[in-house]
Every structure is written in C-alpha cells, then in structure tokens.
Amino acid sequence: MAKTRPTIGTDGLPLPILPPERDARVWARMVRVMFYTPGFLALLLIKAGEPTSFGITVELLMLSSAAAIVGGLFIGTQSTAAGADHSSKTGTWSGALVLELLAVVPFLCAIPALFHELANSHLLHATAPGAVDVSLGASELLPSAAILPFLLYQLAGFGTVQFVVPKPVNWAINIGIACLITASNTANREGAYFWERRFAGILVVAMVITVIYGVLRLRQMQTTYDAHYPPKSSE
C-alpha cells in the first residue's frame, strides 16, 4: 500500500505537492547512459560526417553529455538521513530535472540531424561508379518520433516539471520544446544553419531558465513542507 503524505500543514494551509520519492540508483544509471551515449554519437559524427553540415549537432550532444554529469552531482547529494537539509532532500528531483531538460531535450534535438548526416555521409556510403543514389525520403524522419514518448512522459504525470509549474505552463513548455526541435531540424535539413543555431539556442536558454527555476522552486517547496509538516503525534 502506498504511503500517503499529509496534505494540510500546521498552519492550516495545504502543504506543497512534492514529487514522489524516486530511486536515486536508477537515476544514477541514467547519468551513465546520458554521459556516454551522446559523447559516442558526437565522435561518430565528427569521424564520419561532413563538417560543413554539422550545424549545431555536435554542440547539442556535448551539452547533453555534460549536463548528465551535472545531474549526477545533484543526485549524489540526495539524503534524508541525519543532518540532511532542504537541498539534500531534493537532490534526486533536481538531478532528474537537469537530466530531463538539459540532457534528454538537447539529445532529442540532435538525433534527427545526426541521422540525416550519417545517412548521407559520403564517407560511410561510398558511391560506386554508375550507382544510383537512393534517398531515404520520409524514413529519415523516424528518429524524430522519439519526441512523442518524451512528451507523453512529461504530460502524463511522469516528469518533474509538472511539480514546479502550473499545468498550463507545463503544456506550454513542452509544446515549445516540440516546436523548437522541429524548427531546428527543419532548418538543418534545408541547410539554413544560421536559423538552426537560433532555434536550438532559444531551446537551450529556455531549458536552462526552467531548470534554474525548477531547482530553486523544489528547494523552496521542501523548506515550506518541512516547516509546516504536522508532528507524528497529530497524524
């Protein structure tokens, strides 16, 4: 049976709704995945791709890998034992927020452009004399479908953002993510690298602002929760 939290504080007001307790070990494994995978793909792109058409893909992959390390730092501070403060109690949630928005989102933005570049790489696909160049066509868009389960994750109650912003804002953030990723990848495919960088830059800045706000908001919510948590004798 799930353990329920008190909903009303000692001041008679509703307590903040905090994210559920999460297994830090699972998120620590996620850190390893998000550190190695983007880095490997960036090296693959540098090795096999055409530098003139990289766009901002390599930078996004490196951001994803670096953000995983930062997320791991937050997760590593998680503690509810003796001496734990308001920050350490929100370590896993804060790390999850960093991974979701600064590791996964840039990764999802980079993958379609990465696949497009590798699919058209002359180094990987040496053309024999007289051979017909077969275009992959719409199948190149298949990696973009990964954004759909991510949006489901965010909007169906699994993500961390929903606990720090109102529901309409959460929807707006995720719709914005989808639109900016689509715009960035469209610009990449059309060779409009200036606009690709602009769209990706807006996306990254928006994610950074959301993460900073979210981490501080989680700490504030935990502080309020601890300050007004009813004593066990009154439960």
PDB file of N, CA and C in Angstrom, residues 124-205:
ATOM      1  N   LEU A 124      30.693   7.118 -45.166  1.00  0.00           N
ATOM      2  CA  LEU A 124      30.078   5.845 -44.785  1.00  0.00           C
ATOM      3  C   LEU A 124      29.462   5.122 -45.967  1.00  0.00           C
ATOM      4  N   HIS A 125      29.018   5.890 -46.950  1.00  0.00           N
ATOM      5  CA  HIS A 125      28.331   5.293 -48.098  1.00  0.00           C
ATOM      6  C   HIS A 125      29.085   5.671 -49.372  1.00  0.00           C
ATOM      7  N   ALA A 126      30.175   4.981 -49.598  1.00  0.00           N
ATOM      8  CA  ALA A 126      30.956   5.241 -50.805  1.00  0.00           C
ATOM      9  C   ALA A 126      30.139   4.840 -52.033  1.00  0.00           C
ATOM     10  N   THR A 127      30.037   5.755 -52.967  1.00  0.00           N
ATOM     11  CA  THR A 127      29.222   5.515 -54.158  1.00  0.00           C
ATOM     12  C   THR A 127      30.072   4.909 -55.267  1.00  0.00           C
ATOM     13  N   ALA A 128      29.644   3.764 -55.742  1.00  0.00           N
ATOM     14  CA  ALA A 128      30.354   3.113 -56.847  1.00  0.00           C
ATOM     15  C   ALA A 128      30.028   3.832 -58.154  1.00  0.00           C
ATOM     16  N   PRO A 129      30.943   3.790 -59.115  1.00  0.00           N
ATOM     17  CA  PRO A 129      30.677   4.438 -60.410  1.00  0.00           C
ATOM     18  C   PRO A 129      29.414   3.878 -61.058  1.00  0.00           C
ATOM     19  N   GLY A 130      28.533   4.771 -61.444  1.00  0.00           N
ATOM     20  CA  GLY A 130      27.301   4.361 -62.101  1.00  0.00           C
ATOM     21  C   GLY A 130      26.196   3.930 -61.163  1.00  0.00           C
ATOM     22  N   ALA A 131      26.459   3.947 -59.856  1.00  0.00           N
ATOM     23  CA  ALA A 131      25.429   3.531 -58.897  1.00  0.00           C
ATOM     24  C   ALA A 131      24.369   4.615 -58.761  1.00  0.00           C
ATOM     25  N   VAL A 132      23.157   4.185 -58.466  1.00  0.00           N
ATOM     26  CA  VAL A 132      22.040   5.111 -58.296  1.00  0.00           C
ATOM     27  C   VAL A 132      21.957   5.528 -56.832  1.00  0.00           C
ATOM     28  N   ASP A 133      21.903   6.822 -56.601  1.00  0.00           N
ATOM     29  CA  ASP A 133      21.802   7.334 -55.238  1.00  0.00           C
ATOM     30  C   ASP A 133      20.353   7.216 -54.768  1.00  0.00           C
ATOM     31  N   VAL A 134      20.126   6.339 -53.801  1.00  0.00           N
ATOM     32  CA  VAL A 134      18.778   6.100 -53.296  1.00  0.00           C
ATOM     33  C   VAL A 134      18.557   6.934 -52.038  1.00  0.00           C
ATOM     34  N   SER A 135      17.592   7.824 -52.103  1.00  0.00           N
ATOM     35  CA  SER A 135      17.286   8.665 -50.950  1.00  0.00           C
ATOM     36  C   SER A 135      16.382   7.915 -49.975  1.00  0.00           C
ATOM     37  N   LEU A 136      16.616   8.143 -48.694  1.00  0.00           N
ATOM     38  CA  LEU A 136      15.781   7.504 -47.679  1.00  0.00           C
ATOM     39  C   LEU A 136      14.407   8.149 -47.575  1.00  0.00           C
ATOM     40  N   GLY A 137      14.287   9.352 -48.089  1.00  0.00           N
ATOM     41  CA  GLY A 137      12.993  10.019 -48.093  1.00  0.00           C
ATOM     42  C   GLY A 137      12.454  10.275 -46.698  1.00  0.00           C
ATOM     43  N   ALA A 138      11.162  10.014 -46.558  1.00  0.00           N
ATOM     44  CA  ALA A 138      10.490  10.306 -45.286  1.00  0.00           C
ATOM     45  C   ALA A 138      10.994   9.445 -44.137  1.00  0.00           C
ATOM     46  N   SER A 139      11.647   8.314 -44.451  1.00  0.00           N
ATOM     47  CA  SER A 139      12.138   7.446 -43.379  1.00  0.00           C
ATOM     48  C   SER A 139      13.218   8.125 -42.545  1.00  0.00           C
ATOM     49  N   GLU A 140      13.824   9.189 -43.079  1.00  0.00           N
ATOM     50  CA  GLU A 140      14.813   9.934 -42.304  1.00  0.00           C
ATOM     51  C   GLU A 140      14.181  10.625 -41.100  1.00  0.00           C
ATOM     52  N   LEU A 141      12.872  10.763 -41.134  1.00  0.00           N
ATOM     53  CA  LEU A 141      12.181  11.446 -40.041  1.00  0.00           C
ATOM     54  C   LEU A 141      11.865  10.515 -38.874  1.00  0.00           C
ATOM     55  N   LEU A 142      12.129   9.219 -39.030  1.00  0.00           N
ATOM     56  CA  LEU A 142      11.788   8.260 -37.976  1.00  0.00           C
ATOM     57  C   LEU A 142      12.427   8.593 -36.622  1.00  0.00           C
ATOM     58  N   PRO A 143      13.711   9.004 -36.564  1.00  0.00           N
ATOM     59  CA  PRO A 143      14.272   9.342 -35.246  1.00  0.00           C
ATOM     60  C   PRO A 143      13.536  10.479 -34.547  1.00  0.00           C
ATOM     61  N   SER A 144      12.867  11.331 -35.325  1.00  0.00           N
ATOM     62  CA  SER A 144      12.124  12.435 -34.712  1.00  0.00           C
ATOM     63  C   SER A 144      10.949  11.941 -33.883  1.00  0.00           C
ATOM     64  N   ALA A 145      10.505  10.712 -34.141  1.00  0.00           N
ATOM     65  CA  ALA A 145       9.357  10.176 -33.406  1.00  0.00           C
ATOM     66  C   ALA A 145       9.655   9.992 -31.927  1.00  0.00           C
ATOM     67  N   ALA A 146      10.931  10.022 -31.542  1.00  0.00           N
ATOM     68  CA  ALA A 146      11.286   9.859 -30.128  1.00  0.00           C
ATOM     69  C   ALA A 146      10.741  10.991 -29.269  1.00  0.00           C
ATOM     70  N   ILE A 147      10.428  12.124 -29.890  1.00  0.00           N
ATOM     71  CA  ILE A 147       9.891  13.249 -29.127  1.00  0.00           C
ATOM     72  C   ILE A 147       8.501  12.928 -28.589  1.00  0.00           C
ATOM     73  N   LEU A 148       7.775  12.032 -29.260  1.00  0.00           N
ATOM     74  CA  LEU A 148       6.399  11.730 -28.846  1.00  0.00           C
ATOM     75  C   LEU A 148       6.333  11.031 -27.486  1.00  0.00           C
ATOM     76  N   PRO A 149       7.093   9.945 -27.258  1.00  0.00           N
ATOM     77  CA  PRO A 149       7.057   9.361 -25.906  1.00  0.00           C
ATOM     78  C   PRO A 149       7.623  10.293 -24.845  1.00  0.00           C
ATOM     79  N   PHE A 150       8.553  11.177 -25.239  1.00  0.00           N
ATOM     80  CA  PHE A 150       9.057  12.146 -24.263  1.00  0.00           C
ATOM     81  C   PHE A 150       7.950  13.104 -23.845  1.00  0.00           C
ATOM     82  N   LEU A 151       7.163  13.576 -24.808  1.00  0.00           N
ATOM     83  CA  LEU A 151       6.039  14.453 -24.476  1.00  0.00           C
ATOM     84  C   LEU A 151       5.014  13.714 -23.623  1.00  0.00           C
ATOM     85  N   LEU A 152       4.799  12.442 -23.930  1.00  0.00           N
ATOM     86  CA  LEU A 152       3.893  11.640 -23.109  1.00  0.00           C
ATOM     87  C   LEU A 152       4.420  11.535 -21.680  1.00  0.00           C
ATOM     88  N   TYR A 153       5.717  11.322 -21.556  1.00  0.00           N
ATOM     89  CA  TYR A 153       6.363  11.259 -20.239  1.00  0.00           C
ATOM     90  C   TYR A 153       6.142  12.554 -19.462  1.00  0.00           C
ATOM     91  N   GLN A 154       6.289  13.667 -20.149  1.00  0.00           N
ATOM     92  CA  GLN A 154       6.178  14.961 -19.491  1.00  0.00           C
ATOM     93  C   GLN A 154       4.739  15.330 -19.148  1.00  0.00           C
ATOM     94  N   LEU A 155       3.816  15.008 -20.027  1.00  0.00           N
ATOM     95  CA  LEU A 155       2.445  15.494 -19.875  1.00  0.00           C
ATOM     96  C   LEU A 155       1.514  14.503 -19.184  1.00  0.00           C
ATOM     97  N   ALA A 156       1.946  13.255 -19.057  1.00  0.00           N
ATOM     98  CA  ALA A 156       1.089  12.241 -18.442  1.00  0.00           C
ATOM     99  C   ALA A 156       1.400  12.029 -16.967  1.00  0.00           C
ATOM    100  N   GLY A 157       2.191  12.915 -16.385  1.00  0.00           N
ATOM    101  CA  GLY A 157       2.413  12.843 -14.946  1.00  0.00           C
ATOM    102  C   GLY A 157       3.695  12.170 -14.508  1.00  0.00           C
ATOM    103  N   PHE A 158       4.593  11.853 -15.447  1.00  0.00           N
ATOM    104  CA  PHE A 158       5.841  11.187 -15.077  1.00  0.00           C
ATOM    105  C   PHE A 158       6.985  12.172 -14.845  1.00  0.00           C
ATOM    106  N   GLY A 159       6.940  13.321 -15.495  1.00  0.00           N
ATOM    107  CA  GLY A 159       8.038  14.277 -15.438  1.00  0.00           C
ATOM    108  C   GLY A 159       8.094  15.047 -14.131  1.00  0.00           C
ATOM    109  N   THR A 160       9.194  15.766 -13.957  1.00  0.00           N
ATOM    110  CA  THR A 160       9.407  16.558 -12.744  1.00  0.00           C
ATOM    111  C   THR A 160       8.897  17.984 -12.896  1.00  0.00           C
ATOM    112  N   VAL A 161       8.869  18.478 -14.123  1.00  0.00           N
ATOM    113  CA  VAL A 161       8.481  19.874 -14.355  1.00  0.00           C
ATOM    114  C   VAL A 161       7.082  20.164 -13.839  1.00  0.00           C
ATOM    115  N   GLN A 162       6.185  19.193 -13.948  1.00  0.00           N
ATOM    116  CA  GLN A 162       4.790  19.426 -13.568  1.00  0.00           C
ATOM    117  C   GLN A 162       4.623  19.791 -12.095  1.00  0.00           C
ATOM    118  N   PHE A 163       5.626  19.462 -11.272  1.00  0.00           N
ATOM    119  CA  PHE A 163       5.524  19.756  -9.845  1.00  0.00           C
ATOM    120  C   PHE A 163       5.982  21.176  -9.499  1.00  0.00           C
ATOM    121  N   VAL A 164       6.633  21.848 -10.435  1.00  0.00           N
ATOM    122  CA  VAL A 164       7.178  23.175 -10.126  1.00  0.00           C
ATOM    123  C   VAL A 164       6.494  24.291 -10.906  1.00  0.00           C
ATOM    124  N   VAL A 165       5.669  23.944 -11.886  1.00  0.00           N
ATOM    125  CA  VAL A 165       4.936  24.961 -12.648  1.00  0.00           C
ATOM    126  C   VAL A 165       3.480  24.532 -12.776  1.00  0.00           C
ATOM    127  N   PRO A 166       2.574  25.474 -12.995  1.00  0.00           N
ATOM    128  CA  PRO A 166       1.165  25.110 -13.222  1.00  0.00           C
ATOM    129  C   PRO A 166       1.010  24.267 -14.484  1.00  0.00           C
ATOM    130  N   LYS A 167      -0.093  23.538 -14.555  1.00  0.00           N
ATOM    131  CA  LYS A 167      -0.331  22.638 -15.684  1.00  0.00           C
ATOM    132  C   LYS A 167      -0.298  23.355 -17.033  1.00  0.00           C
ATOM    133  N   PRO A 168      -0.949  24.533 -17.186  1.00  0.00           N
ATOM    134  CA  PRO A 168      -0.877  25.212 -18.493  1.00  0.00           C
ATOM    135  C   PRO A 168       0.553  25.584 -18.888  1.00  0.00           C
ATOM    136  N   VAL A 169       1.364  25.976 -17.899  1.00  0.00           N
ATOM    137  CA  VAL A 169       2.755  26.324 -18.194  1.00  0.00           C
ATOM    138  C   VAL A 169       3.535  25.079 -18.609  1.00  0.00           C
ATOM    139  N   ASN A 170       3.257  23.963 -17.948  1.00  0.00           N
ATOM    140  CA  ASN A 170       3.913  22.709 -18.317  1.00  0.00           C
ATOM    141  C   ASN A 170       3.587  22.339 -19.760  1.00  0.00           C
ATOM    142  N   TRP A 171       2.332  22.487 -20.141  1.00  0.00           N
ATOM    143  CA  TRP A 171       1.944  22.221 -21.528  1.00  0.00           C
ATOM    144  C   TRP A 171       2.652  23.174 -22.479  1.00  0.00           C
ATOM    145  N   ALA A 172       2.707  24.452 -22.105  1.00  0.00           N
ATOM    146  CA  ALA A 172       3.353  25.447 -22.970  1.00  0.00           C
ATOM    147  C   ALA A 172       4.840  25.133 -23.146  1.00  0.00           C
ATOM    148  N   ILE A 173       5.501  24.736 -22.060  1.00  0.00           N
ATOM    149  CA  ILE A 173       6.924  24.399 -22.139  1.00  0.00           C
ATOM    150  C   ILE A 173       7.150  23.244 -23.099  1.00  0.00           C
ATOM    151  N   ASN A 174       6.342  22.208 -22.981  1.00  0.00           N
ATOM    152  CA  ASN A 174       6.556  21.020 -23.803  1.00  0.00           C
ATOM    153  C   ASN A 174       6.141  21.229 -25.258  1.00  0.00           C
ATOM    154  N   ILE A 175       5.103  22.013 -25.480  1.00  0.00           N
ATOM    155  CA  ILE A 175       4.756  22.361 -26.859  1.00  0.00           C
ATOM    156  C   ILE A 175       5.874  23.198 -27.474  1.00  0.00           C
ATOM    157  N   GLY A 176       6.431  24.108 -26.674  1.00  0.00           N
ATOM    158  CA  GLY A 176       7.562  24.903 -27.151  1.00  0.00           C
ATOM    159  C   GLY A 176       8.763  24.037 -27.487  1.00  0.00           C
ATOM    160  N   ILE A 177       9.035  23.027 -26.649  1.00  0.00           N
ATOM    161  CA  ILE A 177      10.138  22.102 -26.926  1.00  0.00           C
ATOM    162  C   ILE A 177       9.929  21.417 -28.270  1.00  0.00           C
ATOM    163  N   ALA A 178       8.727  20.894 -28.486  1.00  0.00           N
ATOM    164  CA  ALA A 178       8.442  20.187 -29.738  1.00  0.00           C
ATOM    165  C   ALA A 178       8.577  21.113 -30.945  1.00  0.00           C
ATOM    166  N   CYS A 179       8.062  22.331 -30.820  1.00  0.00           N
ATOM    167  CA  CYS A 179       8.117  23.277 -31.946  1.00  0.00           C
ATOM    168  C   CYS A 179       9.551  23.692 -32.262  1.00  0.00           C
ATOM    169  N   LEU A 180      10.345  23.973 -31.232  1.00  0.00           N
ATOM    170  CA  LEU A 180      11.720  24.411 -31.459  1.00  0.00           C
ATOM    171  C   LEU A 180      12.588  23.281 -32.009  1.00  0.00           C
ATOM    172  N   ILE A 181      12.366  22.059 -31.527  1.00  0.00           N
ATOM    173  CA  ILE A 181      13.112  20.923 -32.077  1.00  0.00           C
ATOM    174  C   ILE A 181      12.757  20.725 -33.547  1.00  0.00           C
ATOM    175  N   THR A 182      11.468  20.813 -33.865  1.00  0.00           N
ATOM    176  CA  THR A 182      11.034  20.663 -35.258  1.00  0.00           C
ATOM    177  C   THR A 182      11.624  21.753 -36.141  1.00  0.00           C
ATOM    178  N   ALA A 183      11.583  22.994 -35.650  1.00  0.00           N
ATOM    179  CA  ALA A 183      12.117  24.112 -36.431  1.00  0.00           C
ATOM    180  C   ALA A 183      13.624  23.976 -36.625  1.00  0.00           C
ATOM    181  N   SER A 184      14.328  23.568 -35.582  1.00  0.00           N
ATOM    182  CA  SER A 184      15.780  23.417 -35.673  1.00  0.00           C
ATOM    183  C   SER A 184      16.168  22.348 -36.686  1.00  0.00           C
ATOM    184  N   ASN A 185      15.480  21.218 -36.648  1.00  0.00           N
ATOM    185  CA  ASN A 185      15.818  20.135 -37.565  1.00  0.00           C
ATOM    186  C   ASN A 185      15.395  20.435 -38.995  1.00  0.00           C
ATOM    187  N   THR A 186      14.306  21.163 -39.156  1.00  0.00           N
ATOM    188  CA  THR A 186      13.908  21.582 -40.499  1.00  0.00           C
ATOM    189  C   THR A 186      14.954  22.508 -41.098  1.00  0.00           C
ATOM    190  N   ALA A 187      15.445  23.435 -40.290  1.00  0.00           N
ATOM    191  CA  ALA A 187      16.489  24.344 -40.761  1.00  0.00           C
ATOM    192  C   ALA A 187      17.764  23.587 -41.114  1.00  0.00           C
ATOM    193  N   ASN A 188      18.096  22.565 -40.329  1.00  0.00           N
ATOM    194  CA  ASN A 188      19.290  21.770 -40.618  1.00  0.00           C
ATOM    195  C   ASN A 188      19.168  21.049 -41.954  1.00  0.00           C
ATOM    196  N   ARG A 189      18.023  20.452 -42.207  1.00  0.00           N
ATOM    197  CA  ARG A 189      17.823  19.707 -43.451  1.00  0.00           C
ATOM    198  C   ARG A 189      17.854  20.627 -44.667  1.00  0.00           C
ATOM    199  N   GLU A 190      17.444  21.877 -44.470  1.00  0.00           N
ATOM    200  CA  GLU A 190      17.435  22.832 -45.580  1.00  0.00           C
ATOM    201  C   GLU A 190      18.747  23.596 -45.703  1.00  0.00           C
ATOM    202  N   GLY A 191      19.687  23.299 -44.810  1.00  0.00           N
ATOM    203  CA  GLY A 191      20.981  23.967 -44.867  1.00  0.00           C
ATOM    204  C   GLY A 191      20.966  25.376 -44.310  1.00  0.00           C
ATOM    205  N   ALA A 192      19.899  25.734 -43.620  1.00  0.00           N
ATOM    206  CA  ALA A 192      19.806  27.074 -43.018  1.00  0.00           C
ATOM    207  C   ALA A 192      20.405  27.011 -41.612  1.00  0.00           C
ATOM    208  N   TYR A 193      21.722  26.887 -41.551  1.00  0.00           N
ATOM    209  CA  TYR A 193      22.384  26.647 -40.264  1.00  0.00           C
ATOM    210  C   TYR A 193      22.313  27.848 -39.324  1.00  0.00           C
ATOM    211  N   PHE A 194      22.194  29.039 -39.884  1.00  0.00           N
ATOM    212  CA  PHE A 194      22.026  30.222 -39.034  1.00  0.00           C
ATOM    213  C   PHE A 194      20.752  30.098 -38.209  1.00  0.00           C
ATOM    214  N   TRP A 195      19.658  29.732 -38.879  1.00  0.00           N
ATOM    215  CA  TRP A 195      18.389  29.603 -38.167  1.00  0.00           C
ATOM    216  C   TRP A 195      18.373  28.375 -37.269  1.00  0.00           C
ATOM    217  N   GLU A 196      19.077  27.334 -37.670  1.00  0.00           N
ATOM    218  CA  GLU A 196      19.167  26.160 -36.802  1.00  0.00           C
ATOM    219  C   GLU A 196      19.797  26.538 -35.463  1.00  0.00           C
ATOM    220  N   ARG A 197      20.873  27.310 -35.524  1.00  0.00           N
ATOM    221  CA  ARG A 197      21.532  27.735 -34.287  1.00  0.00           C
ATOM    222  C   ARG A 197      20.631  28.647 -33.458  1.00  0.00           C
ATOM    223  N   ARG A 198      19.871  29.478 -34.125  1.00  0.00           N
ATOM    224  CA  ARG A 198      18.970  30.367 -33.398  1.00  0.00           C
ATOM    225  C   ARG A 198      17.895  29.565 -32.668  1.00  0.00           C
ATOM    226  N   PHE A 199      17.260  28.645 -33.366  1.00  0.00           N
ATOM    227  CA  PHE A 199      16.198  27.842 -32.748  1.00  0.00           C
ATOM    228  C   PHE A 199      16.759  26.974 -31.619  1.00  0.00           C
ATOM    229  N   ALA A 200      17.892  26.334 -31.869  1.00  0.00           N
ATOM    230  CA  ALA A 200      18.499  25.490 -30.837  1.00  0.00           C
ATOM    231  C   ALA A 200      18.964  26.335 -29.654  1.00  0.00           C
ATOM    232  N   GLY A 201      19.472  27.530 -29.938  1.00  0.00           N
ATOM    233  CA  GLY A 201      19.904  28.420 -28.862  1.00  0.00           C
ATOM    234  C   GLY A 201      18.746  28.841 -27.974  1.00  0.00           C
ATOM    235  N   ILE A 202      17.622  29.179 -28.598  1.00  0.00           N
ATOM    236  CA  ILE A 202      16.429  29.539 -27.819  1.00  0.00           C
ATOM    237  C   ILE A 202      15.983  28.360 -26.964  1.00  0.00           C
ATOM    238  N   LEU A 203      16.029  27.170 -27.548  1.00  0.00           N
ATOM    239  CA  LEU A 203      15.633  25.962 -26.816  1.00  0.00           C
ATOM    240  C   LEU A 203      16.514  25.752 -25.589  1.00  0.00           C
ATOM    241  N   VAL A 204      17.816  25.853 -25.771  1.00  0.00           N
ATOM    242  CA  VAL A 204      18.745  25.613 -24.662  1.00  0.00           C
ATOM    243  C   VAL A 204      18.581  26.673 -23.577  1.00  0.00           C
ATOM    244  N   VAL A 205      18.477  27.931 -23.979  1.00  0.00           N
ATOM    245  CA  VAL A 205      18.305  29.004 -22.990  1.00  0.00           C
ATOM    246  C   VAL A 205      17.017  28.798 -22.197  1.00  0.00           C
TER     247      VAL A 205
END
